[in-house]
Short mmCIF file of C-alpha atoms in Angstrom, two decimals:
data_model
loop_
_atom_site.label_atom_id
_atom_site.label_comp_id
_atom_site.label_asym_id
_atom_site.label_seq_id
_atom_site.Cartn_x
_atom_site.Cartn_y
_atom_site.Cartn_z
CA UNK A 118 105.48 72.44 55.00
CA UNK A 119 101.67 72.92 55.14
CA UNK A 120 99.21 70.70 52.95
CA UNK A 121 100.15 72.31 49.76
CA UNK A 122 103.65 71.68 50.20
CA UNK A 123 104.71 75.57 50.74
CA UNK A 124 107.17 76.35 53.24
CA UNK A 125 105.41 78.43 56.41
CA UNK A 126 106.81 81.43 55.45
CA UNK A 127 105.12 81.66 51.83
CA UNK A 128 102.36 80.22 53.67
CA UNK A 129 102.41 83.46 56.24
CA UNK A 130 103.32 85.47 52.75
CA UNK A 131 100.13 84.35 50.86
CA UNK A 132 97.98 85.62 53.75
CA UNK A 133 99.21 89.32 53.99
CA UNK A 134 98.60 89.31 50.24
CA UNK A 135 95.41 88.47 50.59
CA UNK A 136 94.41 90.42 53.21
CA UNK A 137 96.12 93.23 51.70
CA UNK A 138 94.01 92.26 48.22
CA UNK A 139 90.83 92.38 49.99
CA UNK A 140 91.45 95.87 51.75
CA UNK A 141 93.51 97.59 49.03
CA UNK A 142 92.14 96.08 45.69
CA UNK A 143 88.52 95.99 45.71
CA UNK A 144 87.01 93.93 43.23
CA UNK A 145 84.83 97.45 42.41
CA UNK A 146 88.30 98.85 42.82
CA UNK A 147 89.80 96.99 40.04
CA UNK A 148 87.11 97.08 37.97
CA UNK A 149 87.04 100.72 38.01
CA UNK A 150 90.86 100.50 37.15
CA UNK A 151 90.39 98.50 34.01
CA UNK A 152 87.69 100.57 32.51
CA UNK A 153 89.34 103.72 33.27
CA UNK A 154 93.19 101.96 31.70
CA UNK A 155 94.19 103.92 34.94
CA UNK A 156 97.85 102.83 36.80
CA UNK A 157 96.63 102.98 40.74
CA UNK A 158 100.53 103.91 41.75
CA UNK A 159 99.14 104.31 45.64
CA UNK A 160 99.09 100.40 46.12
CA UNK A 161 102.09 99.98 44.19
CA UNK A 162 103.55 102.20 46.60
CA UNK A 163 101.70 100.47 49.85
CA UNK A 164 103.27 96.90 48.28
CA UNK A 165 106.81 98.78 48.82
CA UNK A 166 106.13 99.85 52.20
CA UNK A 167 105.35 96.69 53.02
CA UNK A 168 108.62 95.48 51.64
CA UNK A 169 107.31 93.25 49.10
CA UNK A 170 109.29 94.55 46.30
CA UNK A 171 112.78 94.18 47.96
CA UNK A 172 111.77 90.11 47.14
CA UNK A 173 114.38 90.34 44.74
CA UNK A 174 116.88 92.51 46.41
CA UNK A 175 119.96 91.97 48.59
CA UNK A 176 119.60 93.10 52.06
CA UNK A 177 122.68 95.26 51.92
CA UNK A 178 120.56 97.64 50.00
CA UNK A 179 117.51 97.23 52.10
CA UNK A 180 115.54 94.31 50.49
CA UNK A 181 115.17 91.11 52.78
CA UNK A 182 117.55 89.34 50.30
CA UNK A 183 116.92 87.02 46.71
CA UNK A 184 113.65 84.94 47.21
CA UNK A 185 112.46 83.80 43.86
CA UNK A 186 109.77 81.57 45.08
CA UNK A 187 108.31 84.66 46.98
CA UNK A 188 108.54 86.54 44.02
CA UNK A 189 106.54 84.14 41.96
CA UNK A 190 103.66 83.76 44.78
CA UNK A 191 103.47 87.63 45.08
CA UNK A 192 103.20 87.91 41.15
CA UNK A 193 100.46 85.42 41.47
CA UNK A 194 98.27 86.59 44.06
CA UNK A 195 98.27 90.03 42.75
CA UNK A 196 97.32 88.84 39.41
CA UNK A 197 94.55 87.14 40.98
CA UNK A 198 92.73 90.30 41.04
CA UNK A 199 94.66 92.76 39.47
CA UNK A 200 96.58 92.94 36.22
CA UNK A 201 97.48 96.58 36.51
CA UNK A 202 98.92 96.09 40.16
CA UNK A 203 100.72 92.81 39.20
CA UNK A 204 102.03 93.57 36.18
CA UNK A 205 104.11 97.01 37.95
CA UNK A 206 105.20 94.28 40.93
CA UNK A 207 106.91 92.63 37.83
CA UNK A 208 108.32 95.42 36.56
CA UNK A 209 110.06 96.29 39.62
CA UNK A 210 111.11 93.07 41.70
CA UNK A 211 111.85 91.44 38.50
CA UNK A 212 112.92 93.99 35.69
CA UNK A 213 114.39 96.04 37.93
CA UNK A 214 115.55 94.53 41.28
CA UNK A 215 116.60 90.89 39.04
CA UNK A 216 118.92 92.65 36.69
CA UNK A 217 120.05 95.39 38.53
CA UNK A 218 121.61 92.90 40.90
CA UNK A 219 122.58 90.20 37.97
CA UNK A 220 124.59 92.77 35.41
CA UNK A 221 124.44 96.80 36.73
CA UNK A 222 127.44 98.07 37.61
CA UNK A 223 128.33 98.21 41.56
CA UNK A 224 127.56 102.35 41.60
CA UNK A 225 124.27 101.42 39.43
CA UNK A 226 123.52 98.69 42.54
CA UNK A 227 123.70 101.23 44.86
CA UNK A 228 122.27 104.36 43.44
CA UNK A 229 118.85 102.46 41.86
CA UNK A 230 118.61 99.50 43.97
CA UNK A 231 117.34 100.61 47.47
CA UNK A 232 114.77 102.36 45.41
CA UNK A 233 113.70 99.16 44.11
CA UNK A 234 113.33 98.28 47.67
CA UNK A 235 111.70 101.53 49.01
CA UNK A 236 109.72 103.28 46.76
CA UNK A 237 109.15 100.13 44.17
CA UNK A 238 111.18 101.83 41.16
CA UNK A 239 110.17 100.54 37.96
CA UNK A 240 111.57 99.37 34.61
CA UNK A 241 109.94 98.90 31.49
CA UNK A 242 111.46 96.55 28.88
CA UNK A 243 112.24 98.50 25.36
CA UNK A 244 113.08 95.40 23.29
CA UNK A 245 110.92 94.43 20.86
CA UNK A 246 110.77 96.42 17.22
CA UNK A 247 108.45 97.06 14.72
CA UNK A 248 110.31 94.52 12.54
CA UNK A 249 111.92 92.61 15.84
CA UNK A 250 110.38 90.30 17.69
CA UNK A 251 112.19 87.27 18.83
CA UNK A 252 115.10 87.77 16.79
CA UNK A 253 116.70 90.68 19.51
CA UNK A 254 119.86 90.46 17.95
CA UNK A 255 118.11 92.61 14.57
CA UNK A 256 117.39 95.77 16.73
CA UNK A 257 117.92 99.24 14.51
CA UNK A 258 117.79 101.36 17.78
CA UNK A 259 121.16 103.39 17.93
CA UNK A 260 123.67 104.41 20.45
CA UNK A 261 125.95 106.73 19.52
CA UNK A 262 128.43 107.86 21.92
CA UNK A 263 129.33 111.79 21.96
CA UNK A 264 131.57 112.80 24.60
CA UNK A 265 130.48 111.89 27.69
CA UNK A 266 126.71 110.54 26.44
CA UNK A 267 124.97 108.02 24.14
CA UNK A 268 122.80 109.90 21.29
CA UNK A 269 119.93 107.23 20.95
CA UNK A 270 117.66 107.54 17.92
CA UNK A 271 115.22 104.36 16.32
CA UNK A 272 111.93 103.06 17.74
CA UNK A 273 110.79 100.55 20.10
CA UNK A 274 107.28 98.27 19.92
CA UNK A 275 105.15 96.69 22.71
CA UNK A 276 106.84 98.35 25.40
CA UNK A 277 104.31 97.67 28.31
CA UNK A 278 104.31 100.62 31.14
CA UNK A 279 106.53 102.93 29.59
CA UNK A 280 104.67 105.36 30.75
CA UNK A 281 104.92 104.61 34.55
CA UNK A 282 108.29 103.64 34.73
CA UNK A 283 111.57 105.53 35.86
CA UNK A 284 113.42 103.55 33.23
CA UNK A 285 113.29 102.10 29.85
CA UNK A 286 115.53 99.28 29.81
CA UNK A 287 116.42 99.20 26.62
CA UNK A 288 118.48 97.16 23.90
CA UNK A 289 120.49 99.55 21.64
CA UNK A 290 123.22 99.05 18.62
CA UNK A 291 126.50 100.17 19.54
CA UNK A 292 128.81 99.28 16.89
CA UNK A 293 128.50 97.88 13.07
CA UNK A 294 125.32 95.62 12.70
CA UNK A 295 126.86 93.03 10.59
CA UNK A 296 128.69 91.67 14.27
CA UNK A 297 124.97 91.23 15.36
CA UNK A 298 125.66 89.93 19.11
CA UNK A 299 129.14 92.07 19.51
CA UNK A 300 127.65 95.36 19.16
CA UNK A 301 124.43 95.58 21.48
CA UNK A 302 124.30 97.41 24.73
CA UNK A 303 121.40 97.87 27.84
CA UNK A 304 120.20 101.46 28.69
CA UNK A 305 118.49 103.30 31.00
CA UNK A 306 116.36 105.90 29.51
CA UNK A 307 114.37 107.76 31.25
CA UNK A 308 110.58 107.48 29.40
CA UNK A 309 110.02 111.36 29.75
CA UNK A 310 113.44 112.22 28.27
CA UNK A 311 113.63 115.07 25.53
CA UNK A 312 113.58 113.37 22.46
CA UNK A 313 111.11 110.47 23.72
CA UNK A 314 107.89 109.90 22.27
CA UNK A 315 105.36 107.75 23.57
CA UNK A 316 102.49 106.69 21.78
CA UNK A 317 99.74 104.10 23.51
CA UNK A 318 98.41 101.18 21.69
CA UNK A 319 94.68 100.29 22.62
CA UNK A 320 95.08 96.48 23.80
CA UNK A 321 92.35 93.94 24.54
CA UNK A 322 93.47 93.71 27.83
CA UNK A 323 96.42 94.26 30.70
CA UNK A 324 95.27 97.53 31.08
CA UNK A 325 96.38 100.12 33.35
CA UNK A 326 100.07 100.13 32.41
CA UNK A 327 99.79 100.76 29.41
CA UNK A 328 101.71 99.44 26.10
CA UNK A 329 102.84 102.21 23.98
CA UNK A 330 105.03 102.55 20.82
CA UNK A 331 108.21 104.42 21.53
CA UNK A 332 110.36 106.59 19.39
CA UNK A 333 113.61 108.28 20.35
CA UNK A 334 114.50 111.21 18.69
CA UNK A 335 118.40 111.88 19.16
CA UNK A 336 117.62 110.90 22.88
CA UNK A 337 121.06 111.85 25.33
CA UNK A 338 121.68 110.24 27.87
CA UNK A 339 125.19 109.62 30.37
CA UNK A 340 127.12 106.72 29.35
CA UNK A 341 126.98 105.96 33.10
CA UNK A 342 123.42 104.64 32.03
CA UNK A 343 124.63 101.66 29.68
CA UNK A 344 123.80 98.54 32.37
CA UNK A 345 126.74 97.90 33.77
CA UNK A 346 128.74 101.11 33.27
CA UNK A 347 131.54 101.42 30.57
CA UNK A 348 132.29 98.17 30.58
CA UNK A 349 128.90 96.79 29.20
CA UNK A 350 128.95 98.69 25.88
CA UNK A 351 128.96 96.33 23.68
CA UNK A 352 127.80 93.61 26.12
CA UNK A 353 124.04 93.85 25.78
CA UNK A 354 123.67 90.22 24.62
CA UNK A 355 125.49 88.73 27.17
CA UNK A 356 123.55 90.75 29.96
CA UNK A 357 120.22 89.84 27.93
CA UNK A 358 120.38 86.24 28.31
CA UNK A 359 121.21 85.53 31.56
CA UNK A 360 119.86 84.06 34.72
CA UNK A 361 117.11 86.71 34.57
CA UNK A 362 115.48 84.86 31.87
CA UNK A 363 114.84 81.78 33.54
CA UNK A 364 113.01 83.84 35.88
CA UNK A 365 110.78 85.99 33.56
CA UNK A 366 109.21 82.42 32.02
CA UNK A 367 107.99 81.62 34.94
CA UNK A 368 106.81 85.48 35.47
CA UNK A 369 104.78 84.97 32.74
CA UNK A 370 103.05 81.86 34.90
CA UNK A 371 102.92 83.11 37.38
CA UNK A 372 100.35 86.01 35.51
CA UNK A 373 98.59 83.37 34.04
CA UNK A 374 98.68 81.11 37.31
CA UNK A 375 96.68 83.86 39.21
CA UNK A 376 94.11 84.77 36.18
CA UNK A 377 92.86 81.40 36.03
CA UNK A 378 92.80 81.20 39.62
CA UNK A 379 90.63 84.00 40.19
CA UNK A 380 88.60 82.50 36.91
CA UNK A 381 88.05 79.04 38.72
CA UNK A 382 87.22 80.53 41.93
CA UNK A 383 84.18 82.90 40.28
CA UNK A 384 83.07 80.23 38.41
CA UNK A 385 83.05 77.80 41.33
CA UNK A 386 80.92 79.78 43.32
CA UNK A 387 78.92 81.07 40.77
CA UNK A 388 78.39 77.29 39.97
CA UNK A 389 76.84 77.21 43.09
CA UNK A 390 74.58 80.45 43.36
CA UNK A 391 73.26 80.08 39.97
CA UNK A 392 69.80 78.02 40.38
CA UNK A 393 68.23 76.43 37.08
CA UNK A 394 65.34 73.82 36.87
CA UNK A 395 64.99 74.44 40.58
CA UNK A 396 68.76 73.29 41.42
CA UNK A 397 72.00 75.06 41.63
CA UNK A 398 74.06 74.36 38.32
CA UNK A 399 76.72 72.68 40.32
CA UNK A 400 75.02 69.57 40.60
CA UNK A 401 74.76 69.05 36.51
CA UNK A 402 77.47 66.51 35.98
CA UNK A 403 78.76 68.65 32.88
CA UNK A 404 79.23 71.80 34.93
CA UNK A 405 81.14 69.29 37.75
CA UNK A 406 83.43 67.64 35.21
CA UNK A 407 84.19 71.32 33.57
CA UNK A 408 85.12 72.60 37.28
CA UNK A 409 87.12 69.55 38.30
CA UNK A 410 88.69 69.28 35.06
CA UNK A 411 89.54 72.99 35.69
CA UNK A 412 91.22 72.17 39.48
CA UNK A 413 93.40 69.69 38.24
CA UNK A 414 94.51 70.83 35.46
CA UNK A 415 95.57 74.43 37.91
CA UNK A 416 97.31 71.92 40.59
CA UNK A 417 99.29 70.73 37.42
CA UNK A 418 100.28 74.39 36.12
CA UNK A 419 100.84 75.36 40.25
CA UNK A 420 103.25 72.48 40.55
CA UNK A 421 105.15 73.12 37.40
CA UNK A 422 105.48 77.07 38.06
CA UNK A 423 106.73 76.66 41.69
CA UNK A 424 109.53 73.55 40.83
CA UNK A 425 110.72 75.73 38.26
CA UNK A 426 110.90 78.47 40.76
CA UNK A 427 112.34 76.21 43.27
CA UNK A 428 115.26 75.09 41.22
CA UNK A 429 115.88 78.66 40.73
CA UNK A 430 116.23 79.27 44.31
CA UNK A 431 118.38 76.00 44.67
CA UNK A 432 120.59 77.71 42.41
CA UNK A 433 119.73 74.26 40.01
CA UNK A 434 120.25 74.36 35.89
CA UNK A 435 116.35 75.45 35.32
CA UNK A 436 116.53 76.43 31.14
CA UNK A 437 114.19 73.83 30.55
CA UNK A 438 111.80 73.50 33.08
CA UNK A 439 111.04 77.32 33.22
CA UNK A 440 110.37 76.62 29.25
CA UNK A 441 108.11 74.24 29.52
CA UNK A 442 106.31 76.13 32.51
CA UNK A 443 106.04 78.69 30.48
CA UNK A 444 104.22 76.26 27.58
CA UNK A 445 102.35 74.31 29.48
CA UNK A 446 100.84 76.77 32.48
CA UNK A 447 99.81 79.46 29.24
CA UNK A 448 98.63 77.55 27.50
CA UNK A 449 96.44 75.38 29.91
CA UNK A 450 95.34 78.64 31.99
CA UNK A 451 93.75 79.80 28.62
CA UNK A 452 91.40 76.99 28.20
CA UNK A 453 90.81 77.04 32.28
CA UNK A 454 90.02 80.78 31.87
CA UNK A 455 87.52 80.15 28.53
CA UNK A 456 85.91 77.22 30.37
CA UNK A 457 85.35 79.31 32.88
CA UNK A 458 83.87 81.87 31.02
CA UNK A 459 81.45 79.17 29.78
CA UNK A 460 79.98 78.14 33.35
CA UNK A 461 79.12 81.59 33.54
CA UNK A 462 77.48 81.47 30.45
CA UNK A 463 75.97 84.80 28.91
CA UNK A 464 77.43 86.59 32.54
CA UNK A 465 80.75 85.63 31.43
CA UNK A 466 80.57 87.93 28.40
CA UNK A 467 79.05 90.95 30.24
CA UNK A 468 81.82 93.73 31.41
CA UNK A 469 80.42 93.85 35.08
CA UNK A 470 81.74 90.56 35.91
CA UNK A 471 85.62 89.65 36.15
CA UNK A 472 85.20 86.69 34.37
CA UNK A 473 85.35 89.26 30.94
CA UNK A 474 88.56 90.41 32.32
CA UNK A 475 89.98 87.37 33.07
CA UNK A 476 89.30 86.02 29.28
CA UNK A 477 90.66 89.24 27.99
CA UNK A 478 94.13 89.56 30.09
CA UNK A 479 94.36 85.28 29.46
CA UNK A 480 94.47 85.77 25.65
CA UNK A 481 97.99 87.06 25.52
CA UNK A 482 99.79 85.34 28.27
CA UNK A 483 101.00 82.21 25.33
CA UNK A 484 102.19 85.26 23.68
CA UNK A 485 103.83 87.41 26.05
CA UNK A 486 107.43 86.51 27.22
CA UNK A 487 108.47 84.32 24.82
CA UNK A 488 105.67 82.81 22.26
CA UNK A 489 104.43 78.82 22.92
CA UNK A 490 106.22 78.25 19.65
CA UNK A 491 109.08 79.74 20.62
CA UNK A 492 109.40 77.87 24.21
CA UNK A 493 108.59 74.55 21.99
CA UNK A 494 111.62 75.25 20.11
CA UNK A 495 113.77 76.24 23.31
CA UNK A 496 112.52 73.14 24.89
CA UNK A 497 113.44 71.01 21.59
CA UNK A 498 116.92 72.76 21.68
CA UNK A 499 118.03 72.42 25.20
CA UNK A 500 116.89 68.48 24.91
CA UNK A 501 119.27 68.44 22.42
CA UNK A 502 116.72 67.55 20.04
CA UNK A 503 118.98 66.36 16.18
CA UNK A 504 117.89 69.18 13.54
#
């Protein structure tokens, strides 16, 4: 273990991202990116050949086996600079590479899996509805089965780099809706499918995916695409709220984890550079409390994100903990980012420094993956809080 507690090989892990970061992901690189909403697929495909996104994957389909805690400091460090490149990490290692390997069928394992590993193959979640949002067991999408294929029709909402992706992983009805959790089913649907319609939504921030509205028109697709083969029609909830969702809390720290980190480091040396009343504004004792108060409150959020992870990897019960990661390291990276953003003072608001960036990919993270109220409710339940 080195000073931080990390074992040597996340230690040895955290390096090659960050020389990778510096020589790959430019800050004028990134910058460029954001402005432009543009996806830059070329490093996604570089973090693949460097095996990064077989994290998640077992070695008998060419990943270097299931390392969660890996996972979580790769999501981080990326994020660090680079919402557009993190954010597709995510949607391979985890969306793909996570549940392939925790509910796809043994022919789905091996036909999509090394390609997880190889060429990073993304999924993008479809699950969330124009009128569905944490209540997943509502969806109107439709599977109908005709022969040999599923005849998909309804719409899909928020469904961040649809456009990128080799898959929509998407929640669908399969039976009568009145059996709400009997009747739902995961498929693969390719984005660029006849009958799909994708329509972007103009965010505040996490650009370079993309977020997009997506209808499907009488979609086909094999039934060999329900997750899991024939045997998980019908078995969408079960598959939903698995293991996998432990994991995608602390996903969702992880983001936030490396935006404020790449907040508090700007800040700290701007903090330094900046020179008013003949002295660099790091030595006014409000600017020191606001940067201290920032580094402790990020070793709190680090610690949380990576026992959560951790326990994961320990194969531990980790419902609650990844909840309150979620909570707590959102939340708190929100007001590191915005304090942040107030060292910097007018600079902070201006689009040529990351520190805009940084406030405008922050703003979402208590949203995204499960809202703050939401995780206080989970956290409530799983206490076994009386109602």
């Amino acid at each position: 273990m080195n000073a931080a507690g990390e074992a040597e090989h996340i230690t040895m892990l955290r390096e090659t991202l960050r020389r990778f970061i510096d020589k790959e992901m430019p800050r004028d690189s990134v910058s460029r990116w954001d402005k432009e909403n543009h996806f830059p697929r070329e490093v996604h495909l570089k973090l693949a050949e460097l095996g990064l996104t077989g994290l998640t994957v077992p070695e008998q389909y060419g990943g270097s086996g299931r390392d969660i805690t890996a996972t979580i400091v790769t999501i981080e460090e990326l994020c660090s600079r680079s919402m557009a490149v993190g954010c597709a990490y995510i949607q391979s290692s985890c969306y793909a590479g996570l549940n392939l390997v925790e509910v796809a069928s043994d022919a789905q394992r091996r036909e999509l899996l090394p390609r997880v590993a190889s060429e990073g193959l993304m999924f993008a979640y479809g699950f969330t509805e124009p009128d569905v949002g944490a209540d997943l067991a509502s969806v109107r999408t439709t599977a109908r089965r005709d022969g040999d294929e599923l005849v998909i029709r309804g719409s899909k909402r928020f469904c961040s780099g649809a456009a990128i992706s080799d898959f929509i992983y998407a929640l669908v009805r399969t039976g009568p809706a009145e059996e709400r959790y009997r009747n739902l089913s995961l498929v693969l649907i390719p984005p660029h499918a006849p009958g799909v319609t994708l329509e972007a939504q103009d965010t505040l921030g996490l650009k370079g995916g993309g977020t997009f509205d997506v209808t499907f028109d009488d979609v086909r697709v094999p039934v060999a695409n329900v997750v899991g083969g024939e045997d998980g029609i019908g078995q969408g909830w079960a598959k939903l709220v698995g293991p996998g969702l432990d994991v995608e809390k602390i996903e969702v720290a992880a983001m936030a984890l490396g935006i404020a980190r790449g907040a508090i480091a700007d800040a700290w040396t701007y903090a330094q550079e900046r020179v008013q009343f003949g002295k660099p504004i790091c030595t006014i004792q409000s600017i020191r409390h606001m940067l201290a108060d920032a580094r402790t409150r990020f070793e709190a959020c680090r610690l949380m994100t990576y026992n959560a992870a951790a326990l994961i990897d320990a194969h531990q019960p980790a419902a609650v903990e990844t909840a309150m990661a979620k909570l707590f390291v959102c939340d708190t990276a929100r007001d590191i980012v915005l304090s942040c953003q107030q060292i910097l003072g007018a600079y902070g608001y201006v689009r040529d420094f990351d520190m805009e960036r940084y406030v405008r990919d922050i703003l979402v993270m208590p949203i995204l993956g499960g809202s703050s109220a939401i995780q206080r409710n989970n956290i409530a339940n799983l206490l076994k809080l009386p109602r």
